[in-house]
Amino acid sequence: MSSIVGLSLSELLEGLERKTISAREATRAYLDRIAALDPRLGCYLRVDERGALASAEAIDAGRLRGEAVGALGGVPVALKDIFVTEGLETTCASKILRGWIPPYQGTPARKLAEAGAVLLGKLNMDEFAMGSSGENSAFGPTRNPWDLSCVPGGSSSGSAAAVAASLCAAALGTDTGGSIRQPASFCGIVGLKPTYGRVSRYGVVAFASSLDQVGPMTRTVRDAALVLEAIAGHDPKDATSLALPVPRYRDAVGRGAAGLRVGVPAEYFVAGMDPVVEAAVRAALGVLEGLGATLVELSLPHTKYSLPTYYLVAPAEASSNLARFDGVRFGHRSEGVRDLGEMYERTRAEGFGPEVKRRIILGTYALREGYYDAYYGKALRVRRLIADDFARAFERCDVIACPTSPTTAFPLGARAGDPVEMYLADVLTLACNLAGLPGLSVPCGFSPSGLPIGLQLLGPALGEEVLLQAAGAYEAATDHSRRRPPLG
Ligand code: GLN
C-alpha cells in the first residue's frame, strides 16, 4: 500500500497543509489503488478521474498562491450514489435512474467541494438505499475487503468498503435505519449518523423522509469529526435542516471518557446474538470503565417494536417518495408503449429491482384508505414510545453503548432469499432513526476469522460531541482502528 493511502484523512490533511504532499499526488495515489483493487471489490459505480485530477490541480495551485483552499483542501473523497452531483451520473444503483445526469448540485456534495475535498467518484449501494448487504444494487454487489466472500453490509456498501480498503480518504453515506453504522461495523471503520436535521438532505435522493440523514464514514473518529464539520449546518433548501451553529466537533475527540455515564440497555444484548460480538462489546464497556466512565444498566422497553415500526414507516414514505420515478423526468423510459398508463407501468416494472418493488407494495398497502390508522398511524404512536424510552434513559446517562449489529458480516447470498432474515440485520440500529437521535459505530474487535465488530454509541439529540468524545477515547485506548484489511 502506498504511504499516502495508508494515512488517515487527518494525517493526509497535515501533509497537504505542510505541502509535503500535493493534492494531485494524493488523488493519483487513490486513483491507482482504485484501478488495482476495485475490480475485485466493486465499491465504485463510476470514477471521475478527469474531474478529480482537475480539482486537485486547482487546489494545489490555490495553495501555492497562498489562498484559503478549505478545511478539507485536497482530500480525495467519494460519495454514495444517492448524492446528487451536478454533471456526474447519479443512479442510486437503480436501473430506473441509469443515465440521469443531474443538472444541479446537492448540498452535501457542494459543501464538500467548497471545503476543498476532491471527488473521486460515486459509490455502490443497495438500490435506493433499501437493503443491509449491498446485494440489492442493480449493478452487482460490493465485497467486504476483510473477506471477499462476505457482504460489506448496507445500504452504504460501497462507502464502507471503499473507506476500509483505502480507496478514498473518507466517504459520505446515508442512514435511514442503520445504513451508515451497520456497514461501518461490518467493514471495521467509523460511521456517524448525525441527529435528524443536522445535515441538509437537499440533493440526496429521498427514501423515508422522516428518517433519512447524511453522515461521514471514515477510518478514524477524528476524521469523522472533520467531515461532519464540513457538511453540517442549516440549509434554506432543506426545511428539516436545523438552524443551529456547527460546533468544532474535532475538539470533542480528545476529551477522554472520565466522568461519562455510559448507559447499557438490556434489550440490546438480544438472544441469538453472536457470542463473539457480545464478548467484544462487553470488553469495550470494560475499556470505557477503565478510562473513568461509569456504566449504568438501563432498559429501553419498546426496542422490540422498532423493527415492525420501521418496516411500516420506511416503506410507506418510500412508496410516496418513489412515485416520481415514472419515466417522465428522470432516467429510464420504456419504449414502444401504447399510452401514458402503460409507459408508467412498464418503466417502473423494468426499472425497479425486487426489493424496491416489495417496499412500494408494502408501503402503498399500509397507506390505503381505511388502513392508514391501523398501520401507519399506529406505527407513529409506537415511534413516540420508542423516543420516550430514550428521553428517560438520557436522564440517567450521557451516552448509550451497545453492539451495532448482532453478527459480523455474513457470506454473500446467505440472506438474499429471505427478506425478513435480511431485515433482522438492522434490529439494533433502527430505534435511533425512529427517535431522530445521533449514533456512531466504532471498531471494537475482530472475530476469530478476522471479521470486524462494531461498538454502537447512541446520544441524545444534538449529542454528536459526546459520541465523538466517547468513541475518540475508546479508539485511542485500543488499536482496532489501526488494523487494515489484508489486500496488499
Ligand atoms: N437496511 C435498512 C433498510 O433496508 C436500512 C436502510 C438505510 O438505512 N438506508 O431499509
XYZ file of C-alpha atoms and ligand atoms in Angstrom:
498
model
C 0.000 0.000 0.000
C 1.455 3.393 -0.970
C 2.211 5.534 2.037
C -0.324 8.213 1.047
C -3.388 5.935 1.017
C -2.193 4.437 4.303
C -2.752 7.771 6.053
C -5.904 8.766 7.851
C -7.731 11.800 6.466
C -6.341 13.930 9.303
C -2.764 12.788 8.660
C -3.137 13.376 4.927
C -4.517 16.841 5.589
C -1.450 17.696 7.663
C 0.816 16.675 4.781
C -1.273 18.705 2.336
C -1.200 21.750 4.559
C 2.554 21.486 5.080
C 2.891 20.989 1.301
C 4.847 17.749 1.732
C 2.076 16.041 -0.255
C 0.222 17.624 -3.170
C -3.478 17.110 -3.821
C -2.591 15.788 -7.259
C -0.227 13.217 -5.784
C -2.834 12.099 -3.243
C -5.551 11.900 -5.898
C -3.273 9.941 -8.229
C -2.415 7.512 -5.410
C -6.103 6.842 -4.730
C -6.965 6.557 -8.438
C -4.170 3.997 -8.901
C -5.348 1.971 -5.941
C -8.941 2.041 -7.215
C -7.741 0.788 -10.610
C -5.779 -2.011 -8.953
C -8.298 -3.207 -6.356
C -11.798 -2.122 -7.244
C -12.369 -4.736 -9.962
C -12.310 -7.256 -7.073
C -14.288 -5.160 -4.580
C -16.988 -3.400 -6.612
C -17.048 -0.241 -4.498
C -17.298 2.338 -7.282
C -20.121 2.729 -9.784
C -18.122 5.434 -11.550
C -14.748 7.076 -11.129
C -14.334 10.669 -12.283
C -10.621 10.607 -12.975
C -10.516 13.763 -15.075
C -12.696 15.810 -12.748
C -10.766 14.626 -9.685
C -7.358 15.471 -11.146
C -8.597 18.853 -12.348
C -9.950 19.829 -8.932
C -6.786 18.525 -7.233
C -4.656 20.686 -9.512
C -6.814 23.715 -8.793
C -6.399 23.136 -5.040
C -2.622 22.794 -5.404
C -2.426 25.987 -7.449
C -4.556 27.863 -4.909
C -2.427 26.611 -2.035
C 0.788 27.700 -3.783
C -0.682 31.162 -4.257
C -1.378 31.260 -0.511
C -5.169 31.181 -0.899
C -7.550 29.530 1.582
C -8.447 26.191 -0.003
C -10.943 24.947 2.584
C -10.855 22.749 5.663
C -10.518 19.574 3.567
C -8.384 21.151 0.833
C -7.096 18.381 -1.440
C -8.538 15.372 0.421
C -9.829 12.686 -2.009
C -13.343 11.576 -1.039
C -16.199 9.648 -2.609
C -19.973 9.738 -2.354
C -22.651 7.082 -2.141
C -24.539 7.247 -5.424
C -27.628 8.619 -3.648
C -25.972 12.086 -3.555
C -26.920 14.316 -6.453
C -23.783 15.508 -8.248
C -24.091 18.122 -10.965
C -22.896 16.811 -14.320
C -21.996 13.382 -12.881
C -24.409 10.473 -13.374
C -26.412 9.640 -10.229
C -28.292 6.340 -10.190
C -28.963 5.184 -6.603
C -27.726 1.847 -8.010
C -31.051 1.530 -9.851
C -31.727 0.806 -13.497
C -34.541 3.343 -13.391
C -32.057 6.203 -12.935
C -29.391 4.920 -15.318
C -28.188 7.785 -17.487
C -29.524 10.548 -15.252
C -27.023 13.415 -15.227
C -28.241 15.857 -12.582
C -28.485 19.488 -13.678
C -27.816 20.720 -10.140
C -25.517 20.098 -7.206
C -26.863 18.695 -3.930
C -25.885 20.424 -0.693
C -23.631 17.692 0.799
C -21.668 17.455 -2.475
C -21.474 21.235 -2.702
C -20.288 21.647 0.888
C -17.570 19.052 0.426
C -16.418 20.762 -2.766
C -16.433 24.147 -1.019
C -14.291 22.649 1.741
C -11.781 21.702 -0.960
C -12.411 17.944 -0.984
C -11.642 16.204 -4.296
C -14.465 13.942 -5.541
C -13.053 10.632 -6.825
C -16.386 9.172 -7.860
C -19.712 7.625 -6.890
C -20.074 4.545 -4.723
C -22.163 1.424 -4.974
C -25.132 0.889 -2.638
C -28.314 -1.085 -2.213
C -30.835 0.185 -4.735
C -32.458 3.368 -3.349
C -30.715 2.575 -0.017
C -33.018 -0.372 0.645
C -31.003 -3.250 1.998
C -28.438 -4.348 4.543
C -25.861 -6.175 2.450
C -25.127 -4.247 -0.747
C -26.591 -7.136 -2.740
C -29.619 -5.096 -3.865
C -27.526 -2.961 -6.226
C -28.707 -3.305 -9.824
C -25.061 -3.124 -10.867
C -23.600 -6.004 -8.863
C -22.629 -6.447 -5.240
C -19.744 -4.924 -3.318
C -17.450 -7.297 -1.442
C -16.137 -6.993 2.094
C -12.423 -6.064 1.997
C -11.751 -8.273 5.051
C -13.191 -11.355 3.370
C -14.196 -11.182 -0.266
C -16.777 -13.938 0.196
C -18.719 -11.766 2.667
C -21.028 -8.777 2.262
C -19.837 -5.307 3.372
C -23.242 -4.505 4.916
C -25.634 -1.922 3.547
C -27.070 0.132 2.265
C -23.890 2.296 2.181
C -21.982 -0.790 0.999
C -19.550 0.866 -1.412
C -18.855 3.725 1.030
C -17.903 1.367 3.876
C -15.840 -0.988 1.730
C -14.045 1.869 -0.072
C -13.048 3.560 3.189
C -11.930 0.248 4.727
C -9.897 -0.682 1.636
C -8.346 2.810 1.390
C -9.987 3.555 -1.961
C -10.834 7.064 -0.674
C -9.853 9.059 2.409
C -13.481 9.402 3.527
C -16.959 8.847 2.143
C -20.463 10.022 2.804
C -23.298 7.620 3.397
C -26.935 7.945 4.345
C -28.650 6.273 7.276
C -32.409 5.705 7.330
C -32.350 2.609 9.528
C -28.676 1.857 10.021
C -27.135 2.217 6.585
C -24.075 4.120 7.817
C -23.488 2.292 11.114
C -24.149 -1.326 10.097
C -21.782 -1.357 7.079
C -19.219 0.620 9.122
C -19.381 -2.153 11.697
C -19.073 -4.918 9.050
C -16.070 -3.190 7.425
C -14.170 -2.064 10.530
C -14.494 1.702 10.099
C -16.133 4.650 11.867
C -19.631 5.637 10.726
C -21.604 8.529 12.190
C -25.308 9.142 11.693
C -25.985 12.666 12.965
C -29.158 13.933 14.618
C -32.132 14.195 12.251
C -31.831 17.645 10.659
C -28.126 18.174 11.423
C -27.046 17.767 7.778
C -29.015 19.065 4.796
C -30.616 16.490 2.526
C -31.104 18.821 -0.411
C -29.876 16.802 -3.352
C -29.995 13.476 -1.535
C -32.485 11.128 -3.180
C -35.231 10.648 -0.587
C -36.046 7.196 0.794
C -38.016 7.769 4.031
C -38.031 11.497 4.660
C -38.805 11.371 8.379
C -35.769 9.120 8.961
C -33.087 9.876 6.336
C -29.870 11.520 7.483
C -26.434 12.038 5.898
C -23.151 11.283 7.650
C -19.421 10.610 7.395
C -17.740 7.210 7.024
C -14.049 7.336 7.878
C -11.092 5.363 9.205
C -10.805 7.337 12.462
C -13.057 9.205 14.875
C -11.216 12.489 14.318
C -11.724 12.112 10.561
C -15.469 11.737 11.139
C -15.459 14.940 13.198
C -13.657 16.874 10.449
C -16.035 15.708 7.737
C -19.104 16.400 9.875
C -17.887 19.960 10.479
C -17.700 20.439 6.728
C -21.176 19.095 5.879
C -23.349 20.053 8.888
C -25.429 23.185 9.195
C -28.589 24.930 8.153
C -29.655 24.959 4.533
C -32.582 27.080 3.367
C -33.163 24.430 0.692
C -33.997 21.728 3.271
C -36.830 22.732 5.590
C -35.887 19.969 8.047
C -32.306 21.190 8.472
C -31.697 22.751 11.877
C -30.827 26.444 12.099
C -28.126 25.980 14.724
C -24.406 26.774 14.714
C -21.997 23.907 13.939
C -19.648 23.058 16.828
C -15.941 22.403 16.291
C -16.554 18.674 16.522
C -12.828 17.856 16.419
C -12.425 19.423 19.867
C -14.638 16.718 21.384
C -12.450 13.852 20.150
C -9.625 14.216 22.670
C -11.723 14.950 25.774
C -11.361 11.480 27.303
C -14.076 9.344 28.868
C -13.527 10.224 32.533
C -16.809 11.008 34.251
C -19.024 9.890 31.359
C -22.101 7.919 32.351
C -22.437 5.138 29.793
C -25.872 3.512 29.604
C -26.036 -0.197 28.827
C -29.535 -1.152 27.600
C -30.528 -4.729 28.449
C -32.648 -5.015 25.286
C -29.628 -4.570 23.002
C -27.955 -7.743 24.199
C -30.516 -9.956 22.500
C -30.853 -13.705 22.395
C -29.419 -15.043 19.174
C -26.638 -12.504 19.160
C -23.263 -13.838 18.059
C -21.314 -14.533 21.301
C -18.161 -13.153 19.671
C -19.927 -9.809 19.164
C -21.268 -9.773 22.692
C -17.822 -10.549 24.148
C -16.155 -7.762 22.123
C -18.783 -5.210 23.124
C -18.637 -6.215 26.802
C -14.846 -5.870 26.639
C -15.259 -2.393 25.110
C -17.531 -1.418 28.004
C -14.727 -2.539 30.315
C -12.266 -0.325 28.444
C -14.561 2.691 28.846
C -14.893 1.912 32.547
C -11.109 1.697 32.801
C -10.934 5.185 31.280
C -13.056 6.556 34.101
C -16.577 6.167 32.717
C -19.380 4.751 34.863
C -21.634 2.042 33.454
C -25.373 2.452 34.058
C -27.644 -0.547 33.456
C -30.878 0.599 31.874
C -33.894 -0.513 29.908
C -35.367 0.666 26.596
C -38.538 -1.441 26.834
C -40.016 -0.595 23.415
C -36.927 -1.671 21.484
C -38.646 -4.843 20.287
C -41.162 -2.769 18.336
C -38.511 -0.916 16.323
C -38.342 -3.487 13.552
C -42.097 -3.672 12.792
C -42.445 0.102 13.258
C -39.569 0.893 10.908
C -40.774 -1.555 8.278
C -44.112 0.258 8.202
C -42.898 3.846 8.339
C -39.986 3.449 5.894
C -41.894 1.610 3.111
C -44.898 3.948 3.495
C -42.722 7.013 2.973
C -40.710 5.281 0.248
C -43.847 4.418 -1.716
C -44.668 8.103 -1.816
C -41.116 9.356 -2.493
C -40.528 6.888 -5.302
C -43.699 7.864 -7.164
C -41.646 10.486 -9.016
C -39.670 7.830 -10.889
C -42.138 7.169 -13.668
C -40.156 7.684 -16.868
C -41.199 11.301 -17.339
C -38.380 13.343 -15.864
C -35.608 11.013 -14.729
C -33.531 8.251 -16.275
C -35.106 5.190 -17.885
C -38.291 5.360 -20.020
C -39.899 2.293 -21.548
C -40.192 2.439 -25.366
C -42.932 1.267 -27.713
C -45.842 1.773 -25.327
C -49.460 2.494 -26.351
C -50.337 5.151 -23.819
C -49.181 7.057 -20.749
C -50.505 4.478 -18.269
C -48.590 1.701 -19.973
C -45.479 3.897 -20.060
C -45.598 4.389 -16.268
C -46.291 0.740 -15.671
C -43.621 -0.690 -17.932
C -40.982 1.871 -16.925
C -41.442 1.050 -13.249
C -41.678 -2.702 -13.834
C -38.428 -2.651 -15.816
C -36.616 -0.052 -13.756
C -37.079 -1.098 -10.120
C -35.484 -4.183 -8.573
C -37.396 -6.723 -6.447
C -36.680 -5.212 -3.003
C -37.740 -1.728 -4.116
C -40.951 -3.157 -5.571
C -41.597 -5.034 -2.317
C -41.253 -1.798 -0.327
C -43.509 0.144 -2.693
C -46.187 -2.546 -2.456
C -45.936 -2.773 1.357
C -45.980 0.995 1.723
C -48.890 1.521 -0.643
C -50.869 -1.116 1.225
C -50.144 0.486 4.594
C -51.303 3.896 3.343
C -54.537 2.668 1.720
C -57.725 4.389 2.743
C -59.115 2.623 5.786
C -55.761 1.070 6.666
C -53.802 4.235 7.396
C -54.816 4.464 11.005
C -54.382 0.759 11.742
C -50.887 0.656 10.277
C -49.089 3.952 9.631
C -50.925 5.853 12.375
C -50.234 3.100 14.890
C -46.586 2.922 13.866
C -46.265 6.654 14.523
C -47.694 6.200 18.022
C -45.223 3.394 18.770
C -42.474 5.598 17.403
C -43.321 8.156 20.081
C -42.979 5.466 22.785
C -39.554 4.499 21.412
C -38.434 8.145 21.534
C -39.770 8.460 25.098
C -37.665 5.432 26.170
C -34.553 7.284 25.040
C -35.595 10.554 26.680
C -35.935 8.717 30.013
C -32.637 6.883 29.505
C -30.713 10.093 28.849
C -31.818 11.456 32.222
C -29.558 8.775 33.723
C -26.652 8.613 31.263
C -24.687 10.740 28.780
C -24.272 8.136 26.078
C -25.619 4.635 25.386
C -23.280 1.814 24.347
C -24.343 -1.436 22.666
C -23.495 -3.582 19.629
C -24.094 -2.090 16.171
C -25.143 -5.420 14.683
C -25.923 -8.777 16.311
C -23.496 -10.532 13.946
C -20.372 -9.928 11.907
C -20.538 -9.760 8.097
C -22.354 -12.742 6.573
C -21.483 -14.573 3.347
C -22.771 -13.172 0.052
C -26.052 -14.866 -0.778
C -26.659 -16.146 2.771
C -29.715 -13.951 3.381
C -30.528 -12.768 -0.110
C -33.517 -15.124 -0.472
C -35.209 -14.186 2.800
C -36.249 -10.554 3.257
C -37.165 -10.926 6.934
C -33.805 -12.508 7.743
C -32.190 -9.541 5.954
C -34.320 -7.013 7.883
C -33.069 -8.576 11.131
C -29.574 -7.248 10.328
C -30.893 -3.801 11.332
C -32.549 -4.771 14.590
C -30.096 -2.739 16.720
C -29.812 0.347 14.538
C -33.457 1.228 13.775
C -34.602 2.760 17.081
C -32.009 5.531 16.770
C -33.537 6.680 13.466
C -37.103 6.361 14.720
C -36.152 8.666 17.616
C -34.142 11.039 15.382
C -31.019 10.637 17.533
C -27.324 10.562 16.598
C -25.494 7.222 16.516
C -21.954 6.120 15.770
C -20.214 2.824 15.122
C -16.537 2.431 16.039
C -14.442 -0.738 15.537
C -14.180 -2.762 18.774
C -12.604 -6.048 17.753
C -12.482 -8.923 15.302
C -13.982 -12.387 15.122
C -11.620 -15.380 15.102
C -11.957 -15.412 11.301
C -10.826 -11.778 11.117
C -14.160 -10.018 10.561
C -14.645 -6.621 12.245
C -17.082 -5.940 15.096
C -18.631 -2.540 15.826
C -19.457 -0.787 19.089
C -22.533 1.407 18.691
C -22.814 4.634 20.672
C -26.138 6.487 20.799
C -26.567 10.031 22.065
C -29.304 12.500 22.903
C -30.481 14.890 20.166
C -27.541 17.057 19.038
C -25.212 14.903 21.155
C -22.700 14.309 18.339
C -19.945 15.691 20.562
C -20.453 13.176 23.344
C -20.415 10.364 20.768
C -17.137 11.650 19.327
C -15.747 12.092 22.827
C -16.557 8.529 23.942
C -15.528 6.987 20.613
C -12.335 9.049 20.489
C -11.347 7.964 24.000
C -12.115 4.329 23.207
C -10.237 4.420 19.897
C -7.148 5.979 21.494
C -7.085 3.251 24.162
C -7.296 0.355 21.678
C -5.760 -0.498 18.319
C -8.703 -1.946 16.357
C -8.964 1.095 14.083
C -5.324 0.766 13.081
C -5.774 -2.726 11.659
C -6.316 -2.704 7.874
C -7.718 -5.436 5.628
C -5.215 -7.821 4.030
C -5.473 -6.535 0.458
C -1.864 -5.680 -0.363
N -31.371 -1.788 5.944
C -32.440 -0.869 6.197
C -33.430 -0.948 5.051
O -33.241 -1.751 4.218
C -31.898 0.498 6.392
C -31.570 1.195 5.137
C -30.998 2.560 5.315
O -30.645 2.964 6.418
N -30.961 3.281 4.212
O -34.367 -0.229 4.978
